[in-house]
């Protein structure tokens, strides 16, 4: 199994072998460079592919044959969130909203509405800082707990589900997540709705990825999502899929 611990054991062994050959037979310095490059590429894969489970287990889908899927949204609450909520209400669909703590002030009513409409609220950090991945584990933990505190102050519940900013996991964040006792949640289908502006291309991309137990990642931040979401929900239902709230599909506790 490719994970952080096994990778380190393997590369320490390979480094020892290269050093031994260097001493006995002489090897090119390129051997060391190749080892460093390969190790770095594996670490990059482990950090940036959330489904790799390289540092820790992250729930990215449900293994099932039932035609069920979960819809999730990142980066709210903001001005577009109420429109997303209107669409979900019209189509009788429940979702999970992974919210950024520093966007709650001024949007408390929207956060309450998410909860009151039967959706769940997850933790997406307080800052979602560009350099979040370089924070110390203590600073990451403080950031995560600060978001939970603000959510609890608004809806009187503390989220148990956490989605890492940018979907990046590293050793420091693993420590912070373990200490927070939250459950890390990823996705199996990334819509790319913040990048793809052509509605038809976006719809085609996500409908092709419909499969049992999939977790879809959207963002409640832009016009493309608002335009495509009702079409996606209608398509999924027409194909026999049931849209199930994330915690119910995964049989996880949404709040403490």
PDB file of C-alpha atoms in Angstrom:
ATOM      1  CA  UNK A   1       0.000   0.000   0.000  1.00  0.00           C
ATOM      2  CA  UNK A   2       1.411   3.367  -1.039  1.00  0.00           C
ATOM      3  CA  UNK A   3       1.363   5.655   1.981  1.00  0.00           C
ATOM      4  CA  UNK A   4       3.671   8.088   3.774  1.00  0.00           C
ATOM      5  CA  UNK A   5       5.098   5.547   6.216  1.00  0.00           C
ATOM      6  CA  UNK A   6       5.787   2.831   3.650  1.00  0.00           C
ATOM      7  CA  UNK A   7       7.237   5.352   1.199  1.00  0.00           C
ATOM      8  CA  UNK A   8       9.673   6.645   3.795  1.00  0.00           C
ATOM      9  CA  UNK A   9      10.756   3.118   4.733  1.00  0.00           C
ATOM     10  CA  UNK A  10      11.283   2.237   1.067  1.00  0.00           C
ATOM     11  CA  UNK A  11      13.277   5.353   0.239  1.00  0.00           C
ATOM     12  CA  UNK A  12      15.449   5.142   3.352  1.00  0.00           C
ATOM     13  CA  UNK A  13      16.298   1.618   2.244  1.00  0.00           C
ATOM     14  CA  UNK A  14      17.000   2.758  -1.330  1.00  0.00           C
ATOM     15  CA  UNK A  15      19.128   5.644  -0.067  1.00  0.00           C
ATOM     16  CA  UNK A  16      21.142   3.235   2.060  1.00  0.00           C
ATOM     17  CA  UNK A  17      21.651   1.000  -0.968  1.00  0.00           C
ATOM     18  CA  UNK A  18      22.819   3.916  -3.119  1.00  0.00           C
ATOM     19  CA  UNK A  19      25.228   5.082  -0.412  1.00  0.00           C
ATOM     20  CA  UNK A  20      26.620   1.546  -0.038  1.00  0.00           C
ATOM     21  CA  UNK A  21      27.142   1.268  -3.799  1.00  0.00           C
ATOM     22  CA  UNK A  22      28.717   4.704  -3.816  1.00  0.00           C
ATOM     23  CA  UNK A  23      31.241   3.618  -1.228  1.00  0.00           C
ATOM     24  CA  UNK A  24      32.005   0.215  -2.758  1.00  0.00           C
ATOM     25  CA  UNK A  25      31.658   0.699  -6.499  1.00  0.00           C
ATOM     26  CA  UNK A  26      31.081   4.402  -6.999  1.00  0.00           C
ATOM     27  CA  UNK A  27      27.838   5.722  -8.439  1.00  0.00           C
ATOM     28  CA  UNK A  28      26.936   8.909 -10.230  1.00  0.00           C
ATOM     29  CA  UNK A  29      25.495  11.793  -8.268  1.00  0.00           C
ATOM     30  CA  UNK A  30      22.586  11.522 -10.677  1.00  0.00           C
ATOM     31  CA  UNK A  31      21.459   8.481  -8.683  1.00  0.00           C
ATOM     32  CA  UNK A  32      20.895  10.673  -5.638  1.00  0.00           C
ATOM     33  CA  UNK A  33      19.113  13.289  -7.716  1.00  0.00           C
ATOM     34  CA  UNK A  34      16.844  10.666  -9.308  1.00  0.00           C
ATOM     35  CA  UNK A  35      15.968   9.326  -5.869  1.00  0.00           C
ATOM     36  CA  UNK A  36      15.109  12.816  -4.605  1.00  0.00           C
ATOM     37  CA  UNK A  37      12.992  13.604  -7.674  1.00  0.00           C
ATOM     38  CA  UNK A  38      11.018  10.347  -7.487  1.00  0.00           C
ATOM     39  CA  UNK A  39      10.446  10.790  -3.740  1.00  0.00           C
ATOM     40  CA  UNK A  40       9.279  14.393  -4.270  1.00  0.00           C
ATOM     41  CA  UNK A  41       6.857  13.351  -7.014  1.00  0.00           C
ATOM     42  CA  UNK A  42       5.317  10.690  -4.786  1.00  0.00           C
ATOM     43  CA  UNK A  43       4.927  13.208  -1.948  1.00  0.00           C
ATOM     44  CA  UNK A  44       3.331  15.680  -4.353  1.00  0.00           C
ATOM     45  CA  UNK A  45       0.861  13.003  -5.444  1.00  0.00           C
ATOM     46  CA  UNK A  46       0.082  12.140  -1.828  1.00  0.00           C
ATOM     47  CA  UNK A  47      -0.498  15.773  -0.851  1.00  0.00           C
ATOM     48  CA  UNK A  48      -2.529  16.948  -3.822  1.00  0.00           C
ATOM     49  CA  UNK A  49      -4.608  13.894  -4.729  1.00  0.00           C
ATOM     50  CA  UNK A  50      -7.105  13.780  -1.902  1.00  0.00           C
ATOM     51  CA  UNK A  51      -8.243  10.284  -2.778  1.00  0.00           C
ATOM     52  CA  UNK A  52      -4.771   8.806  -2.342  1.00  0.00           C
ATOM     53  CA  UNK A  53      -5.157   8.264   1.432  1.00  0.00           C
ATOM     54  CA  UNK A  54      -1.398   8.803   1.493  1.00  0.00           C
ATOM     55  CA  UNK A  55      -1.190  10.467   4.912  1.00  0.00           C
ATOM     56  CA  UNK A  56      -4.534   9.414   6.378  1.00  0.00           C
ATOM     57  CA  UNK A  57      -7.873   7.980   5.336  1.00  0.00           C
ATOM     58  CA  UNK A  58     -10.093  10.573   3.692  1.00  0.00           C
ATOM     59  CA  UNK A  59     -13.667   9.619   2.804  1.00  0.00           C
ATOM     60  CA  UNK A  60     -14.105  10.391  -0.911  1.00  0.00           C
ATOM     61  CA  UNK A  61     -16.963   8.092  -1.939  1.00  0.00           C
ATOM     62  CA  UNK A  62     -19.135   5.222  -0.819  1.00  0.00           C
ATOM     63  CA  UNK A  63     -18.503   1.723  -2.084  1.00  0.00           C
ATOM     64  CA  UNK A  64     -21.981   0.607  -3.090  1.00  0.00           C
ATOM     65  CA  UNK A  65     -24.022  -0.721  -5.987  1.00  0.00           C
ATOM     66  CA  UNK A  66     -27.018   1.437  -5.066  1.00  0.00           C
ATOM     67  CA  UNK A  67     -27.709   4.426  -7.282  1.00  0.00           C
ATOM     68  CA  UNK A  68     -27.057   7.053  -4.639  1.00  0.00           C
ATOM     69  CA  UNK A  69     -24.895  10.175  -4.839  1.00  0.00           C
ATOM     70  CA  UNK A  70     -24.109  13.107  -2.564  1.00  0.00           C
ATOM     71  CA  UNK A  71     -23.775  16.754  -3.580  1.00  0.00           C
ATOM     72  CA  UNK A  72     -21.414  19.051  -1.694  1.00  0.00           C
ATOM     73  CA  UNK A  73     -20.549  22.739  -1.936  1.00  0.00           C
ATOM     74  CA  UNK A  74     -17.392  24.536  -0.858  1.00  0.00           C
ATOM     75  CA  UNK A  75     -16.390  28.089   0.034  1.00  0.00           C
ATOM     76  CA  UNK A  76     -19.652  29.674   1.222  1.00  0.00           C
ATOM     77  CA  UNK A  77     -21.620  31.224   2.670  1.00  0.00           C
ATOM     78  CA  UNK A  78     -21.771  34.100   0.215  1.00  0.00           C
ATOM     79  CA  UNK A  79     -24.089  36.033  -2.085  1.00  0.00           C
ATOM     80  CA  UNK A  80     -24.712  33.077  -4.419  1.00  0.00           C
ATOM     81  CA  UNK A  81     -25.592  30.579  -1.678  1.00  0.00           C
ATOM     82  CA  UNK A  82     -29.294  31.597  -1.388  1.00  0.00           C
ATOM     83  CA  UNK A  83     -29.784  30.884  -5.099  1.00  0.00           C
ATOM     84  CA  UNK A  84     -28.234  27.446  -4.635  1.00  0.00           C
ATOM     85  CA  UNK A  85     -30.588  26.867  -1.716  1.00  0.00           C
ATOM     86  CA  UNK A  86     -33.573  27.872  -3.861  1.00  0.00           C
ATOM     87  CA  UNK A  87     -32.581  25.327  -6.524  1.00  0.00           C
ATOM     88  CA  UNK A  88     -32.124  22.541  -3.987  1.00  0.00           C
ATOM     89  CA  UNK A  89     -35.492  23.320  -2.415  1.00  0.00           C
ATOM     90  CA  UNK A  90     -37.222  23.310  -5.810  1.00  0.00           C
ATOM     91  CA  UNK A  91     -35.759  19.895  -6.605  1.00  0.00           C
ATOM     92  CA  UNK A  92     -36.204  18.437  -3.111  1.00  0.00           C
ATOM     93  CA  UNK A  93     -32.492  17.683  -2.815  1.00  0.00           C
ATOM     94  CA  UNK A  94     -30.299  17.858   0.274  1.00  0.00           C
ATOM     95  CA  UNK A  95     -26.616  18.724   0.235  1.00  0.00           C
ATOM     96  CA  UNK A  96     -23.583  19.414   2.396  1.00  0.00           C
ATOM     97  CA  UNK A  97     -22.050  22.897   2.586  1.00  0.00           C
ATOM     98  CA  UNK A  98     -18.414  23.092   3.676  1.00  0.00           C
ATOM     99  CA  UNK A  99     -18.185  26.659   4.905  1.00  0.00           C
ATOM    100  CA  UNK A 100     -15.285  29.028   5.462  1.00  0.00           C
ATOM    101  CA  UNK A 101     -15.356  30.601   8.905  1.00  0.00           C
ATOM    102  CA  UNK A 102     -14.317  34.104   7.908  1.00  0.00           C
ATOM    103  CA  UNK A 103     -17.287  34.295   5.511  1.00  0.00           C
ATOM    104  CA  UNK A 104     -19.873  33.730   8.216  1.00  0.00           C
ATOM    105  CA  UNK A 105     -19.911  37.307   9.553  1.00  0.00           C
ATOM    106  CA  UNK A 106     -22.638  39.126   7.660  1.00  0.00           C
ATOM    107  CA  UNK A 107     -23.987  35.829   6.275  1.00  0.00           C
ATOM    108  CA  UNK A 108     -25.362  34.374   9.495  1.00  0.00           C
ATOM    109  CA  UNK A 109     -28.898  34.316   8.080  1.00  0.00           C
ATOM    110  CA  UNK A 110     -27.715  32.285   5.094  1.00  0.00           C
ATOM    111  CA  UNK A 111     -25.897  29.825   7.342  1.00  0.00           C
ATOM    112  CA  UNK A 112     -29.031  29.415   9.438  1.00  0.00           C
ATOM    113  CA  UNK A 113     -31.078  28.909   6.289  1.00  0.00           C
ATOM    114  CA  UNK A 114     -28.739  26.117   5.133  1.00  0.00           C
ATOM    115  CA  UNK A 115     -29.372  24.356   8.427  1.00  0.00           C
ATOM    116  CA  UNK A 116     -33.103  25.070   8.540  1.00  0.00           C
ATOM    117  CA  UNK A 117     -33.631  23.670   5.036  1.00  0.00           C
ATOM    118  CA  UNK A 118     -32.216  20.330   6.167  1.00  0.00           C
ATOM    119  CA  UNK A 119     -28.757  20.538   4.648  1.00  0.00           C
ATOM    120  CA  UNK A 120     -25.627  19.944   6.708  1.00  0.00           C
ATOM    121  CA  UNK A 121     -22.776  22.340   7.380  1.00  0.00           C
ATOM    122  CA  UNK A 122     -19.179  21.171   7.372  1.00  0.00           C
ATOM    123  CA  UNK A 123     -15.928  22.861   8.341  1.00  0.00           C
ATOM    124  CA  UNK A 124     -13.733  24.201   5.521  1.00  0.00           C
ATOM    125  CA  UNK A 125     -11.308  26.041   7.845  1.00  0.00           C
ATOM    126  CA  UNK A 126     -11.610  29.599   9.102  1.00  0.00           C
ATOM    127  CA  UNK A 127      -9.169  31.335   6.778  1.00  0.00           C
ATOM    128  CA  UNK A 128      -8.824  29.109   3.697  1.00  0.00           C
ATOM    129  CA  UNK A 129      -5.516  30.965   3.501  1.00  0.00           C
ATOM    130  CA  UNK A 130      -3.432  30.653   0.333  1.00  0.00           C
ATOM    131  CA  UNK A 131      -0.530  29.416   2.463  1.00  0.00           C
ATOM    132  CA  UNK A 132      -2.675  27.234   4.730  1.00  0.00           C
ATOM    133  CA  UNK A 133      -0.693  24.145   3.711  1.00  0.00           C
ATOM    134  CA  UNK A 134       2.481  25.721   5.126  1.00  0.00           C
ATOM    135  CA  UNK A 135       0.964  26.464   8.543  1.00  0.00           C
ATOM    136  CA  UNK A 136       2.230  24.605  11.592  1.00  0.00           C
ATOM    137  CA  UNK A 137      -0.070  21.871  12.869  1.00  0.00           C
ATOM    138  CA  UNK A 138      -0.919  24.043  15.894  1.00  0.00           C
ATOM    139  CA  UNK A 139      -1.909  26.974  13.673  1.00  0.00           C
ATOM    140  CA  UNK A 140      -3.956  24.665  11.443  1.00  0.00           C
ATOM    141  CA  UNK A 141      -5.772  23.253  14.458  1.00  0.00           C
ATOM    142  CA  UNK A 142      -6.530  26.742  15.763  1.00  0.00           C
ATOM    143  CA  UNK A 143      -7.886  27.713  12.340  1.00  0.00           C
ATOM    144  CA  UNK A 144     -10.130  24.631  12.162  1.00  0.00           C
ATOM    145  CA  UNK A 145     -11.456  25.049  15.713  1.00  0.00           C
ATOM    146  CA  UNK A 146     -12.115  28.753  15.138  1.00  0.00           C
ATOM    147  CA  UNK A 147     -14.386  27.895  12.208  1.00  0.00           C
ATOM    148  CA  UNK A 148     -16.216  25.312  14.301  1.00  0.00           C
ATOM    149  CA  UNK A 149     -16.730  27.853  17.059  1.00  0.00           C
ATOM    150  CA  UNK A 150     -18.327  30.380  14.709  1.00  0.00           C
ATOM    151  CA  UNK A 151     -20.602  27.749  13.184  1.00  0.00           C
ATOM    152  CA  UNK A 152     -21.643  26.588  16.660  1.00  0.00           C
ATOM    153  CA  UNK A 153     -22.410  30.171  17.674  1.00  0.00           C
ATOM    154  CA  UNK A 154     -24.717  30.481  14.668  1.00  0.00           C
ATOM    155  CA  UNK A 155     -26.606  27.160  14.588  1.00  0.00           C
ATOM    156  CA  UNK A 156     -25.811  25.743  18.056  1.00  0.00           C
ATOM    157  CA  UNK A 157     -24.120  22.682  16.542  1.00  0.00           C
ATOM    158  CA  UNK A 158     -20.460  21.792  16.004  1.00  0.00           C
ATOM    159  CA  UNK A 159     -19.572  20.204  12.648  1.00  0.00           C
ATOM    160  CA  UNK A 160     -17.910  16.816  12.703  1.00  0.00           C
ATOM    161  CA  UNK A 161     -16.992  16.785   9.010  1.00  0.00           C
ATOM    162  CA  UNK A 162     -13.983  18.693   7.645  1.00  0.00           C
ATOM    163  CA  UNK A 163     -12.877  19.351   4.095  1.00  0.00           C
ATOM    164  CA  UNK A 164      -9.249  20.497   3.725  1.00  0.00           C
ATOM    165  CA  UNK A 165      -8.657  23.806   1.935  1.00  0.00           C
ATOM    166  CA  UNK A 166      -7.687  23.101  -1.686  1.00  0.00           C
ATOM    167  CA  UNK A 167      -8.077  19.387  -0.930  1.00  0.00           C
ATOM    168  CA  UNK A 168      -4.478  19.187   0.240  1.00  0.00           C
ATOM    169  CA  UNK A 169      -3.347  16.846   3.022  1.00  0.00           C
ATOM    170  CA  UNK A 170       0.136  16.863   4.567  1.00  0.00           C
ATOM    171  CA  UNK A 171       1.681  15.609   7.835  1.00  0.00           C
ATOM    172  CA  UNK A 172       0.909  18.842   9.707  1.00  0.00           C
ATOM    173  CA  UNK A 173      -2.729  18.806   8.665  1.00  0.00           C
ATOM    174  CA  UNK A 174      -3.036  15.141   9.558  1.00  0.00           C
ATOM    175  CA  UNK A 175      -1.918  15.987  13.112  1.00  0.00           C
ATOM    176  CA  UNK A 176      -4.401  18.864  13.284  1.00  0.00           C
ATOM    177  CA  UNK A 177      -7.296  16.749  11.997  1.00  0.00           C
ATOM    178  CA  UNK A 178      -6.533  13.944  14.450  1.00  0.00           C
ATOM    179  CA  UNK A 179      -6.445  16.419  17.352  1.00  0.00           C
ATOM    180  CA  UNK A 180      -9.670  18.075  16.196  1.00  0.00           C
ATOM    181  CA  UNK A 181     -11.397  14.675  16.061  1.00  0.00           C
ATOM    182  CA  UNK A 182     -13.139  15.693  12.849  1.00  0.00           C
ATOM    183  CA  UNK A 183     -13.675  13.355   9.917  1.00  0.00           C
ATOM    184  CA  UNK A 184     -11.865  14.414   6.714  1.00  0.00           C
ATOM    185  CA  UNK A 185     -14.107  14.416   3.650  1.00  0.00           C
ATOM    186  CA  UNK A 186     -12.978  14.594   0.029  1.00  0.00           C
ATOM    187  CA  UNK A 187     -14.789  13.939  -3.224  1.00  0.00           C
ATOM    188  CA  UNK A 188     -14.766  11.531  -6.150  1.00  0.00           C
ATOM    189  CA  UNK A 189     -15.996  14.006  -8.774  1.00  0.00           C
ATOM    190  CA  UNK A 190     -14.569  17.515  -8.941  1.00  0.00           C
ATOM    191  CA  UNK A 191     -16.879  19.593 -11.108  1.00  0.00           C
ATOM    192  CA  UNK A 192     -14.314  22.313 -11.883  1.00  0.00           C
ATOM    193  CA  UNK A 193     -17.237  24.754 -11.838  1.00  0.00           C
ATOM    194  CA  UNK A 194     -14.908  27.616 -10.895  1.00  0.00           C
ATOM    195  CA  UNK A 195     -12.892  27.039 -14.079  1.00  0.00           C
ATOM    196  CA  UNK A 196     -15.316  25.745 -16.725  1.00  0.00           C
ATOM    197  CA  UNK A 197     -17.573  28.619 -17.750  1.00  0.00           C
ATOM    198  CA  UNK A 198     -19.315  26.881 -20.655  1.00  0.00           C
ATOM    199  CA  UNK A 199     -22.493  25.412 -19.182  1.00  0.00           C
ATOM    200  CA  UNK A 200     -22.732  22.535 -21.651  1.00  0.00           C
ATOM    201  CA  UNK A 201     -19.118  21.481 -21.103  1.00  0.00           C
ATOM    202  CA  UNK A 202     -19.602  21.612 -17.353  1.00  0.00           C
ATOM    203  CA  UNK A 203     -22.814  19.598 -17.490  1.00  0.00           C
ATOM    204  CA  UNK A 204     -21.246  17.030 -19.806  1.00  0.00           C
ATOM    205  CA  UNK A 205     -18.235  16.638 -17.520  1.00  0.00           C
ATOM    206  CA  UNK A 206     -20.222  15.924 -14.386  1.00  0.00           C
ATOM    207  CA  UNK A 207     -22.966  13.783 -15.923  1.00  0.00           C
ATOM    208  CA  UNK A 208     -20.323  11.476 -17.421  1.00  0.00           C
ATOM    209  CA  UNK A 209     -19.053  10.807 -13.920  1.00  0.00           C
ATOM    210  CA  UNK A 210     -22.346   9.656 -12.451  1.00  0.00           C
ATOM    211  CA  UNK A 211     -21.731   6.416 -10.575  1.00  0.00           C
ATOM    212  CA  UNK A 212     -23.039   4.777  -7.395  1.00  0.00           C
ATOM    213  CA  UNK A 213     -21.664   6.304  -4.190  1.00  0.00           C
ATOM    214  CA  UNK A 214     -20.062   9.327  -5.848  1.00  0.00           C
ATOM    215  CA  UNK A 215     -19.459  12.547  -3.923  1.00  0.00           C
ATOM    216  CA  UNK A 216     -19.701  15.617  -6.167  1.00  0.00           C
ATOM    217  CA  UNK A 217     -17.791  18.797  -5.404  1.00  0.00           C
ATOM    218  CA  UNK A 218     -19.384  22.086  -6.453  1.00  0.00           C
ATOM    219  CA  UNK A 219     -18.874  25.674  -5.285  1.00  0.00           C
ATOM    220  CA  UNK A 220     -21.706  27.951  -4.216  1.00  0.00           C
ATOM    221  CA  UNK A 221     -19.845  30.935  -5.589  1.00  0.00           C
ATOM    222  CA  UNK A 222     -20.688  31.473  -9.243  1.00  0.00           C
ATOM    223  CA  UNK A 223     -23.125  31.692 -12.129  1.00  0.00           C
ATOM    224  CA  UNK A 224     -22.011  28.467 -13.833  1.00  0.00           C
ATOM    225  CA  UNK A 225     -23.011  26.362 -10.852  1.00  0.00           C
ATOM    226  CA  UNK A 226     -26.371  28.095 -10.556  1.00  0.00           C
ATOM    227  CA  UNK A 227     -27.102  27.466 -14.237  1.00  0.00           C
ATOM    228  CA  UNK A 228     -25.985  23.828 -14.362  1.00  0.00           C
ATOM    229  CA  UNK A 229     -27.100  22.518 -10.958  1.00  0.00           C
ATOM    230  CA  UNK A 230     -30.822  22.099 -11.770  1.00  0.00           C
ATOM    231  CA  UNK A 231     -29.968  20.372 -15.055  1.00  0.00           C
ATOM    232  CA  UNK A 232     -27.579  18.019 -13.263  1.00  0.00           C
ATOM    233  CA  UNK A 233     -30.116  17.129 -10.588  1.00  0.00           C
ATOM    234  CA  UNK A 234     -32.790  16.448 -13.223  1.00  0.00           C
ATOM    235  CA  UNK A 235     -30.380  14.315 -15.255  1.00  0.00           C
ATOM    236  CA  UNK A 236     -29.282  12.304 -12.215  1.00  0.00           C
ATOM    237  CA  UNK A 237     -32.858  11.605 -11.180  1.00  0.00           C
ATOM    238  CA  UNK A 238     -33.801  10.661 -14.741  1.00  0.00           C
ATOM    239  CA  UNK A 239     -30.986   8.092 -14.658  1.00  0.00           C
ATOM    240  CA  UNK A 240     -32.453   6.583 -11.502  1.00  0.00           C
ATOM    241  CA  UNK A 241     -30.088   8.173  -8.984  1.00  0.00           C
ATOM    242  CA  UNK A 242     -31.192   9.310  -5.552  1.00  0.00           C
ATOM    243  CA  UNK A 243     -29.480  12.379  -4.129  1.00  0.00           C
ATOM    244  CA  UNK A 244     -28.791  11.561  -0.488  1.00  0.00           C
ATOM    245  CA  UNK A 245     -27.432  13.932   2.139  1.00  0.00           C
ATOM    246  CA  UNK A 246     -23.736  13.263   2.639  1.00  0.00           C
ATOM    247  CA  UNK A 247     -23.869  12.175   6.276  1.00  0.00           C
ATOM    248  CA  UNK A 248     -26.770   9.822   5.590  1.00  0.00           C
ATOM    249  CA  UNK A 249     -25.103   8.269   2.560  1.00  0.00           C
ATOM    250  CA  UNK A 250     -21.863   7.694   4.446  1.00  0.00           C
ATOM    251  CA  UNK A 251     -23.551   6.830   7.758  1.00  0.00           C
ATOM    252  CA  UNK A 252     -21.528   9.503   9.566  1.00  0.00           C
ATOM    253  CA  UNK A 253     -22.446  11.878  12.365  1.00  0.00           C
ATOM    254  CA  UNK A 254     -22.658  15.423  10.971  1.00  0.00           C
ATOM    255  CA  UNK A 255     -22.502  17.264  14.309  1.00  0.00           C
ATOM    256  CA  UNK A 256     -21.159  16.798  17.793  1.00  0.00           C
TER     257      UNK A 256
END
